[in-house]
Coordinates of C-alpha atoms and ligand atoms in Angstrom, one line a residue:
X1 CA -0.7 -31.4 78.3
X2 CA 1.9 -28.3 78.2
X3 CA 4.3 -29.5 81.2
X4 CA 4.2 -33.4 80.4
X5 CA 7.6 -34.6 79.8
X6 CA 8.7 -36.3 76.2
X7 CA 8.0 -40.2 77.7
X8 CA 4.6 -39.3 78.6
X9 CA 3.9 -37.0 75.4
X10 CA 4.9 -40.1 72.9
X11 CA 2.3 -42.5 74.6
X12 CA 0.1 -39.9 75.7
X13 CA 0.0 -36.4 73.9
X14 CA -2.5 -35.6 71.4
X15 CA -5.8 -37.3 71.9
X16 CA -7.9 -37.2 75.6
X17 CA -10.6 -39.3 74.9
X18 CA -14.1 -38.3 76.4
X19 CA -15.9 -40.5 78.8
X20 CA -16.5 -43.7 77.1
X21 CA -14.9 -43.3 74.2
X22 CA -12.1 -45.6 72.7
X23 CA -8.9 -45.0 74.1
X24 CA -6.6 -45.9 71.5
X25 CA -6.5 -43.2 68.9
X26 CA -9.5 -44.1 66.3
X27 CA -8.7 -44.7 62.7
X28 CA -11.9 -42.4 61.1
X29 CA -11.9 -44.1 57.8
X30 CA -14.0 -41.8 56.2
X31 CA -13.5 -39.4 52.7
X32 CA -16.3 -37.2 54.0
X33 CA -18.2 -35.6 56.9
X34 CA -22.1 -34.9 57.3
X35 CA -23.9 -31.9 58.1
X36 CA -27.3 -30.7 59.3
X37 CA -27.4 -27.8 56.6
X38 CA -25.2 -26.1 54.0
X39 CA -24.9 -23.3 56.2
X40 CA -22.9 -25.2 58.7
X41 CA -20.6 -26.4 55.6
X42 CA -19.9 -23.6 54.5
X43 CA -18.6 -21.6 57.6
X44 CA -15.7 -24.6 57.5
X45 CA -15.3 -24.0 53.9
X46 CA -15.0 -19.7 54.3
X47 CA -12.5 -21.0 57.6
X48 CA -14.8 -19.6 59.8
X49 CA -15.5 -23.0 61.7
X50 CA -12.9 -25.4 62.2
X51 CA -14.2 -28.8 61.2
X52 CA -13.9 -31.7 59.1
X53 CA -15.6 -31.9 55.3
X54 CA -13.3 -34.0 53.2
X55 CA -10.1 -35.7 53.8
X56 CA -7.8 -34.5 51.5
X57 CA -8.1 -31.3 53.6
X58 CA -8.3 -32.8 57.1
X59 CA -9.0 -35.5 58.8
X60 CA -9.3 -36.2 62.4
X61 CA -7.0 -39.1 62.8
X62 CA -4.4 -37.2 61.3
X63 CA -4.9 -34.5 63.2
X64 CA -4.8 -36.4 66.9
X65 CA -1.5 -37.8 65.2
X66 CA 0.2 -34.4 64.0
X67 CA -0.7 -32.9 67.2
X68 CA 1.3 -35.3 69.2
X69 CA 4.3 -34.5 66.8
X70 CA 3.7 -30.9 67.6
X71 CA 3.8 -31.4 71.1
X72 CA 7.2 -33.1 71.0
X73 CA 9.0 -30.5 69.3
X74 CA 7.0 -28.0 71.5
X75 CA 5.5 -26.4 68.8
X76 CA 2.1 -24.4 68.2
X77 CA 0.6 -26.8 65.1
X78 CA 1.7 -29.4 63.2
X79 CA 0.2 -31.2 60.0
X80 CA 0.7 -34.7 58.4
X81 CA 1.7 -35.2 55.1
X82 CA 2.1 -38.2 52.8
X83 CA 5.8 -38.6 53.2
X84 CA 9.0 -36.5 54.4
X85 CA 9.5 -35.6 50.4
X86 CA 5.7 -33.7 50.9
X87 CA 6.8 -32.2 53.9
X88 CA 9.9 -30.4 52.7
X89 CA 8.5 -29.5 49.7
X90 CA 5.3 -28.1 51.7
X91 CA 7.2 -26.4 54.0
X92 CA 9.5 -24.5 51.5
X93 CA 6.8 -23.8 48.7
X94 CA 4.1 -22.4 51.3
X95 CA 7.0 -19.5 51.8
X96 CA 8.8 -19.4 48.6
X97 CA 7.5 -18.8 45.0
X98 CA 8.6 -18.3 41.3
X99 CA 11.5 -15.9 41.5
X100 CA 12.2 -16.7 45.1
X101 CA 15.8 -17.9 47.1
X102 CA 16.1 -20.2 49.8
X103 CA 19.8 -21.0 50.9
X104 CA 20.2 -25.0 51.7
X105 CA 23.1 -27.0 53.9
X106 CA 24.6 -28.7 51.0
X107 CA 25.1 -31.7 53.6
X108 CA 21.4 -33.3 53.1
X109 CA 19.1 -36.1 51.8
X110 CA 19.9 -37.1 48.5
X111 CA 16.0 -36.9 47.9
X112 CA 15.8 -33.6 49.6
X113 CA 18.7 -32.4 47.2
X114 CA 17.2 -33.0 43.9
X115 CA 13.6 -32.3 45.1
X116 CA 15.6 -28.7 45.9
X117 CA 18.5 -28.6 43.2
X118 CA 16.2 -30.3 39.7
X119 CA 12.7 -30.2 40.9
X120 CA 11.8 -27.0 42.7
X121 CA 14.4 -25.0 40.0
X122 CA 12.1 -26.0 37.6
X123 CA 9.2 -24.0 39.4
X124 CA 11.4 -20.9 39.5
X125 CA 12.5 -21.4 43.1
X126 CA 16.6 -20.5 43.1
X127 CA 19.3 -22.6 45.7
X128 CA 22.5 -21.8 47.0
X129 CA 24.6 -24.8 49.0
X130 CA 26.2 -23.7 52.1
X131 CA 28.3 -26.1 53.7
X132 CA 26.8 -26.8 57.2
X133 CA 30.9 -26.2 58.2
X134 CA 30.5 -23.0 56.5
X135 CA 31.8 -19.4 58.5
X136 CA 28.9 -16.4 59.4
X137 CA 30.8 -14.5 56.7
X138 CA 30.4 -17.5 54.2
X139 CA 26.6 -18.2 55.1
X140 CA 25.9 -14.4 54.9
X141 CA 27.1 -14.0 51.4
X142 CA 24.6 -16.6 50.5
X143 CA 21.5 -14.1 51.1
X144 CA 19.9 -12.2 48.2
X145 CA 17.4 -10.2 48.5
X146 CA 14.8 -12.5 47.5
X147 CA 16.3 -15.2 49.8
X148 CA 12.8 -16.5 51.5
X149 CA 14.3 -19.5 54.0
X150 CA 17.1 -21.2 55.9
X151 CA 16.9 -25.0 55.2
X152 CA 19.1 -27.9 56.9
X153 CA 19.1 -31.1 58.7
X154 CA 19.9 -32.1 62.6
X155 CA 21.7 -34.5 61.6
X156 CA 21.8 -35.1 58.2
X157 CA 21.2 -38.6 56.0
X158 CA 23.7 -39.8 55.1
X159 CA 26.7 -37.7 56.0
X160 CA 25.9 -37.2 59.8
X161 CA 26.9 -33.9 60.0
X162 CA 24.8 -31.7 63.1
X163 CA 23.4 -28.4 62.1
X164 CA 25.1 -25.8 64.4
X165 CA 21.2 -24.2 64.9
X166 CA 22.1 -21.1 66.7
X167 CA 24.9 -20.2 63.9
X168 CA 21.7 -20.9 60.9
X169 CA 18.8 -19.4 63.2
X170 CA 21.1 -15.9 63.5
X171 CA 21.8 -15.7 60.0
X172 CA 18.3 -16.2 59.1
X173 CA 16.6 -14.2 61.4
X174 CA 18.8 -11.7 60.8
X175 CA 17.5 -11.3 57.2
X176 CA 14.2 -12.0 58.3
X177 CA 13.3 -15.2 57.3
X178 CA 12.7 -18.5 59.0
X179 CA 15.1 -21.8 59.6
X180 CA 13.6 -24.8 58.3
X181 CA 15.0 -27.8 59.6
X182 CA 14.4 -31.8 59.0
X183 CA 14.7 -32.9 62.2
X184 CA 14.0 -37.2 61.1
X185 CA 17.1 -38.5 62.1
X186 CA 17.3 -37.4 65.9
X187 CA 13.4 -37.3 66.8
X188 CA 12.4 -34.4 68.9
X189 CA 13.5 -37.3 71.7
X190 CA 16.3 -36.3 71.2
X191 CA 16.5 -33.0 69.8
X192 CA 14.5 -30.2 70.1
X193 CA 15.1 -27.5 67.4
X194 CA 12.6 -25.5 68.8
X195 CA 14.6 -24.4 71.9
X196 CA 18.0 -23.4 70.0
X197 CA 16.0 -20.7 67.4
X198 CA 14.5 -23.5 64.8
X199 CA 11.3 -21.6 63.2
X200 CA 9.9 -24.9 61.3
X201 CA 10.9 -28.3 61.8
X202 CA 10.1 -31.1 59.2
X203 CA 9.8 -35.3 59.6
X204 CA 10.2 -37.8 57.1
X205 CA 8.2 -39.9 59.9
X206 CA 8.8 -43.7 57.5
X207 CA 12.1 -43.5 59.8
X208 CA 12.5 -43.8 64.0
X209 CA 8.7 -42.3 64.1
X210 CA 7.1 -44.9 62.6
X211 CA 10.1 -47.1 63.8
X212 CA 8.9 -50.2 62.1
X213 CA 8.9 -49.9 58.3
X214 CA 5.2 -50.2 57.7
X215 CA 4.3 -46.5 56.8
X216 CA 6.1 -43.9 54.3
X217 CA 5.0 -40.2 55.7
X218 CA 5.9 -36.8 56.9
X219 CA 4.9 -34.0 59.6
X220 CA 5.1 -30.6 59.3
X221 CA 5.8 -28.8 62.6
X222 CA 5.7 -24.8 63.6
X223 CA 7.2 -23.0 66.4
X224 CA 4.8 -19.9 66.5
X225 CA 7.3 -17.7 67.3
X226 CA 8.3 -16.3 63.8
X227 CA 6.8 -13.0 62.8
X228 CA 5.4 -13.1 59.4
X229 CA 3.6 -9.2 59.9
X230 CA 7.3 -8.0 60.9
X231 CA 8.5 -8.8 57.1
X232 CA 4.8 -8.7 55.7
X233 CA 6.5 -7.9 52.2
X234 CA 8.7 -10.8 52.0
X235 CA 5.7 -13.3 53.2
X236 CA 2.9 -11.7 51.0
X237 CA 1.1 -15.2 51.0
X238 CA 0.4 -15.1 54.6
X239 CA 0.2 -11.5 55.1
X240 CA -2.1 -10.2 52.4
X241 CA -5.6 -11.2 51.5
X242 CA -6.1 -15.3 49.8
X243 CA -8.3 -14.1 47.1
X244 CA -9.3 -18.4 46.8
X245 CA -10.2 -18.0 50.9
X246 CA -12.6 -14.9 50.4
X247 CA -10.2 -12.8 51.0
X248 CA -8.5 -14.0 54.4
X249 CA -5.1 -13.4 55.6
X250 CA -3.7 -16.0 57.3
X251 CA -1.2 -13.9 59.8
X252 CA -4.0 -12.1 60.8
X253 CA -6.5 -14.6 61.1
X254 CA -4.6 -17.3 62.4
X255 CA -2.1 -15.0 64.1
X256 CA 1.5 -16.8 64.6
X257 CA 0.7 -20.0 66.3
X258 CA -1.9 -20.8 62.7
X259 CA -1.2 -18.9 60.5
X260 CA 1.7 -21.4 58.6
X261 CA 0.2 -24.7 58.9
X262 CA -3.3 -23.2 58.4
X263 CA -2.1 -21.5 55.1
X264 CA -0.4 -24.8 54.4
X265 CA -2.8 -26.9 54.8
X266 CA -5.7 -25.0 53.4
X267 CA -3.8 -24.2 49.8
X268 CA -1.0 -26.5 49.6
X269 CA -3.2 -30.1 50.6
X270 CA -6.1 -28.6 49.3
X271 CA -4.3 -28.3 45.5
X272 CA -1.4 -31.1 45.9
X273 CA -3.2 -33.3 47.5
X274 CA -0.1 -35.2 49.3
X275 CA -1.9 -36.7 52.4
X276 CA -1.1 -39.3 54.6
X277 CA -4.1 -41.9 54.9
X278 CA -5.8 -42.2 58.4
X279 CA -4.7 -46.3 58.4
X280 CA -1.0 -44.9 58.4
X281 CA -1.4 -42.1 60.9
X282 CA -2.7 -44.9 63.2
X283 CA 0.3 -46.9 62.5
X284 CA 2.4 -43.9 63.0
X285 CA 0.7 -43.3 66.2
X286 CA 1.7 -46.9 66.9
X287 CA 5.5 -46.1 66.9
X288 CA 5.2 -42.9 68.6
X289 CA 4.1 -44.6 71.5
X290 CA 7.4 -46.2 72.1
X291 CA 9.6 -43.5 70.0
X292 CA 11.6 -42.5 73.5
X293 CA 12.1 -46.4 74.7
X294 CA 13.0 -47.2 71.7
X295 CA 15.8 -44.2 70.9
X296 CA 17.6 -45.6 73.8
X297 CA 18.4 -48.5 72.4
X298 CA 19.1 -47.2 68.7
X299 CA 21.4 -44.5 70.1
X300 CA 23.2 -47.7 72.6
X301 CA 24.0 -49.8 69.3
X302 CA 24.8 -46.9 67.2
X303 CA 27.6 -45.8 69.9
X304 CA 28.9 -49.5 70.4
X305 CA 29.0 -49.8 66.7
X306 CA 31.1 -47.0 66.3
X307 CA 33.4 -47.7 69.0
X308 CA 34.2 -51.2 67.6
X309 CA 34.5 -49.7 64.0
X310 CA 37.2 -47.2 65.2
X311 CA 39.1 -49.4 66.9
X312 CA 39.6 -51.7 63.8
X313 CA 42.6 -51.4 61.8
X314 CA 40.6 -51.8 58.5
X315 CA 38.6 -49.2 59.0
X316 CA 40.0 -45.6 57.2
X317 CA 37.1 -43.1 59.2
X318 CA 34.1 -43.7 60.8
X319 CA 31.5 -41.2 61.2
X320 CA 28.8 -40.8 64.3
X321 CA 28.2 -37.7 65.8
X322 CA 27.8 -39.2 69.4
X323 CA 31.5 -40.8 69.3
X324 CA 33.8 -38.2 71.1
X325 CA 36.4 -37.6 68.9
X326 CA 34.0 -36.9 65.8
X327 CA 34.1 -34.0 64.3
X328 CA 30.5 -32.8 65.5
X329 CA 30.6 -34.3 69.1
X330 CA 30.8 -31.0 70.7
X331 CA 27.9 -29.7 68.6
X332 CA 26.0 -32.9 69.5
X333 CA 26.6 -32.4 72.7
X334 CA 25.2 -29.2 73.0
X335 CA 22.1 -29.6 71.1
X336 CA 21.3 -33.2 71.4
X337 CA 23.4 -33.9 75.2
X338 CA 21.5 -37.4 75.1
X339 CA 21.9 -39.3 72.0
X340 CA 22.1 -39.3 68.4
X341 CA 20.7 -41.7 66.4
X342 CA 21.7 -45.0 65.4
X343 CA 23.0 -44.3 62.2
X344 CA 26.7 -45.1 61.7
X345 CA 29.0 -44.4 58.6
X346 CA 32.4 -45.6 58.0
X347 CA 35.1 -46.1 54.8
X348 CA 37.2 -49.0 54.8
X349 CA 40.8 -48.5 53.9
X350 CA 40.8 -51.1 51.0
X351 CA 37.9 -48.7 48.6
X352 CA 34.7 -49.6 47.2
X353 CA 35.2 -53.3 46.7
X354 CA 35.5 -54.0 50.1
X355 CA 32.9 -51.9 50.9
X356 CA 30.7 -54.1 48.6
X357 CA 32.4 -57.5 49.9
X358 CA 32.1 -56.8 53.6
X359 CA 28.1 -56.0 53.0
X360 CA 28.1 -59.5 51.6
X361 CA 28.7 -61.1 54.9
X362 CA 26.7 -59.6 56.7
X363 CA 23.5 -61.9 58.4
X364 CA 22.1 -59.4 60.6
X365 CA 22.3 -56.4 58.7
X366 CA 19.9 -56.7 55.9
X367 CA 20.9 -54.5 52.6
X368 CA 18.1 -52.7 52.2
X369 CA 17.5 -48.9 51.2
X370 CA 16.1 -47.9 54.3
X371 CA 17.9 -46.3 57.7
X372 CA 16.3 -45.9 61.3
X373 CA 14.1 -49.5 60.9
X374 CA 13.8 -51.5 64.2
X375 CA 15.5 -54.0 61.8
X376 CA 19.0 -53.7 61.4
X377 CA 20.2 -52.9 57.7
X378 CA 22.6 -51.2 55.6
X379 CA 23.8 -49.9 52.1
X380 CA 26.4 -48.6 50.1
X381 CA 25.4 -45.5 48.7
X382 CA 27.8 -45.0 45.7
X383 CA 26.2 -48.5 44.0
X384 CA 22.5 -47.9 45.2
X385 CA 21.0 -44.1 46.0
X386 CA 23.8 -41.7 44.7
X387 CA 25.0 -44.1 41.9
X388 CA 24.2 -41.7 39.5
X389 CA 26.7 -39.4 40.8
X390 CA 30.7 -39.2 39.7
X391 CA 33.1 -39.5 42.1
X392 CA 34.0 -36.2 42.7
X393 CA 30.0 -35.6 42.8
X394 CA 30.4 -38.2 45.5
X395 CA 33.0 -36.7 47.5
X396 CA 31.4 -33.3 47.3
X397 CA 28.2 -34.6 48.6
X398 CA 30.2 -36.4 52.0
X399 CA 29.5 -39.8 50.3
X400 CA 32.7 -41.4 49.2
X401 CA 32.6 -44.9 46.9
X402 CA 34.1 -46.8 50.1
X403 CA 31.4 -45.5 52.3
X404 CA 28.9 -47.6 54.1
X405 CA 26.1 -47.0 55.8
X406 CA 25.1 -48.8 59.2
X407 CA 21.4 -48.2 60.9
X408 CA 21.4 -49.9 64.2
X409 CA 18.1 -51.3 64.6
X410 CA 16.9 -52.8 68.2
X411 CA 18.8 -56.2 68.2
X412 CA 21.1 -56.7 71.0
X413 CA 24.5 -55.1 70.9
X414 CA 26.6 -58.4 71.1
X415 CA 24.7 -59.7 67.8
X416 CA 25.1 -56.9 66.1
X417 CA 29.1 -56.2 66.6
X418 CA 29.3 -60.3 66.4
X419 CA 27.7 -59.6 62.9
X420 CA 30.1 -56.8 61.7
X421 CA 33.2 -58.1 63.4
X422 CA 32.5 -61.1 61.4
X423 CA 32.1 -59.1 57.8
X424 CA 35.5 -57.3 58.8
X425 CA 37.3 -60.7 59.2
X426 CA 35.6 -62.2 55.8
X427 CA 37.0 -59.5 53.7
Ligands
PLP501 C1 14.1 -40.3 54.2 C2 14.3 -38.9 54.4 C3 13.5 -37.9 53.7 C4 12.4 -38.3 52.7 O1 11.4 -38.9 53.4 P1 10.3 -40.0 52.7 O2 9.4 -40.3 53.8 O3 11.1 -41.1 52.2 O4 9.7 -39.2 51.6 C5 13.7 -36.6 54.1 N1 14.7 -36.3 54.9 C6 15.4 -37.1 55.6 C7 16.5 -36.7 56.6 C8 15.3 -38.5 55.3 O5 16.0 -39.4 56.0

């Protein structure tokens, strides 16, 4: 399955069926697993075997699923979890501890913010913003000595800035840690951290994955390539022994294509608990299947959509990293040469109550707090996910009041700039 292109890998990758078995990916329904003899459960539980026992560990729809996520960023494992939210936090907390640093793009999720900035503080674990614009000399002052990760976004949700990878990846490898990056917004059809340096890339898979807005979940993905015996003392979780595993250590056991997502998986699920049921791993599957026909077309109304928006007289800035002229076209370009997404931000030139009277008008864009939905839809994120913020919070954050943010869903392009064009002339 190694040299299969991305097309084939979203219908294909992940499950082979034997002869005569089902060929769409099964839904196993099923909390638990049987055995012959406790002998034979117990090898899964000591690790020894790999295996199913319960479902809140493992389960084998799951797996079929996370593994065709894993092939698509060409990495060495993957794991689902029970949304994006779990798979950020996973993917930080199975590194970092109480007393630990990561350093964050400032330019991310609003979710992914306060999970980082309120939440994770809470537990101990330390943040510094960098902005993803920031020079090597300002990133590098962000290190400490107990700095554990690198954390950004492709393209981030909802300011559309693209993560210069290579510029992250150096500054992080050079203090020996790992980059963690969300890559939801872009899909590994488009974008493949992996290749530019990218150590661990994370999904909020409710968006173009699933594609459909019938399943909230996440993926975990790792590349295998970083070294957790190099900096053994900074990673003592996966390089000394798990006292609640008899003693295994995961970096040796597992070596580097394992031993994160086996550590993860076997810790973190087993004591959180944050799984994604079997029923949505199938629907997940379900949008997977299309994920690259389906980019195209996001990525086609996204680009028309901006192109009409920044022609228009009313509009103050639009944002869309595929548009040349934007600010990260050139870094799009390089890391993401055939699309985007179809997410499009713009101000209007008249403030926040146009911004609120031109969503009004709207018929095909629903308002709806959702992005990257075959559905088209749209918000204002100063009245609905960041209203709790001032407006110099809002500016800070990329997120002015007269911001508004468009996902281009799989309509056709003369509806959908029919349907804005219309908004513009109501207001
Ligand atoms: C939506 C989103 C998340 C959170 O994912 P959920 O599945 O809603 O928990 C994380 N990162 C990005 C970039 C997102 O767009």
């Amino acid at each position: 399955m190694k040299n299969w292109n991305v097309e084939t890998t979203c219908v294909q990758g992940g499950y082979r069926p034997g002869n005569g078995e089902p060929r769409q990916v099964p839904i196993v329904q099923s909390t638990t697993f049987k055995y012959d003899t406790s002998e034979d459960m117990a090898k899964l539980f000591d690790l020894e075997a790999s295996g199913y026992f319960y479902t809140r560990l493992q389960n084998p729809t799951n797996d079929l699923v996370a593994a065709k996520i894993a092939a698509l960023e060409g990495g060495t494992a993957g794991m689902l979890t029970s949304s994006g939210q779990a798979a950020n936090f996973f993917a930080i907390f199975n590194i970092a501890n109480s007393g630990d640093h990561v350093v964050s793009s400032s330019s991310i999720y609003g979710g992914t913010f306060n999970l980082f900035n309120v939440t994770m503080r809470k537990m101990g674990i330390e943040f510094t913003f960098v902005s993803p614009d920031c020079t090597p000399e300002e990133l590098e002052a962000a290190f400490r000595p107990n700095t554990k990760a690198v954390f950004g976004e492709s393209i981030a949700n909802p300011a559309l800035t693209v993560l210069d990878f290579e510029k992250f990846a150096r500054a992080a490898h050079a203090h020996g840690v790992p980059l963690i990056v969300d890559n939801t917004f872009p899909t590994p059809v488009n974008c493949r951290p992996i290749e530019f340096g990218v150590d661990i890339v994370t999904h909020s898979t409710t968006k173009y994955m699933d594609g459909h807005g019938t399943a909230v979940g996440g993926a975990i993905v790792d590349s295998g390539k970083f070294d957790w015996m190099a900096h053994a003392d900074k990673f003592p979780g996966l390089t000394t022994p798990d006292e609640s595993y008899h003693g295994i250590t995961y970096a040796e056991k597992f070596g580097l294509a394992g031993a994160f997502i086996t550590k993860c998986t076997a810790q973190l699920m087993r004591d959180f608990g944050s799984i994604q049921s079997p029923q949505n791993a199938f629907y997940l599957n379900l949008g997977l299947e299309s994920l690259h026909v389906r980019m195209a077309q996001h990525c086609k109304n996204g680009l028309a959509l901006a192109k009409l928006l920044a022609n228009d007289p009313r509009v103050e800035s639009v944002s869309y990293p595929g548009l040349p002229g934007d600010r990260y076209y050139e870094t799009a370009r390089k890391y993401m040469p055939n699309g985007t997404c179809g997410v499009v931000s713009f101000c209007l030139k008249d403030g926040r109550e146009a911004a609120e009277e031109f969503m009004k008008h709207l018929k095909v864009f629903a308002i709806e707090t959702h992005v990257a939905d075959a559905r088209s839809c749209c918000l204002h994120p100063a009245s609905s996910t960041h209203r709790q913020l001032t407006e110099e919070e809002l500016i800070a954050c990329g997120v002015p009041g007269s911001l508004i943010r468009m996902s281009c869903g799989l309509e056709g392009t003369e509806d959908l700039l029919a349907d804005v064009q219309n908004a513009l002339d109501a207001i």
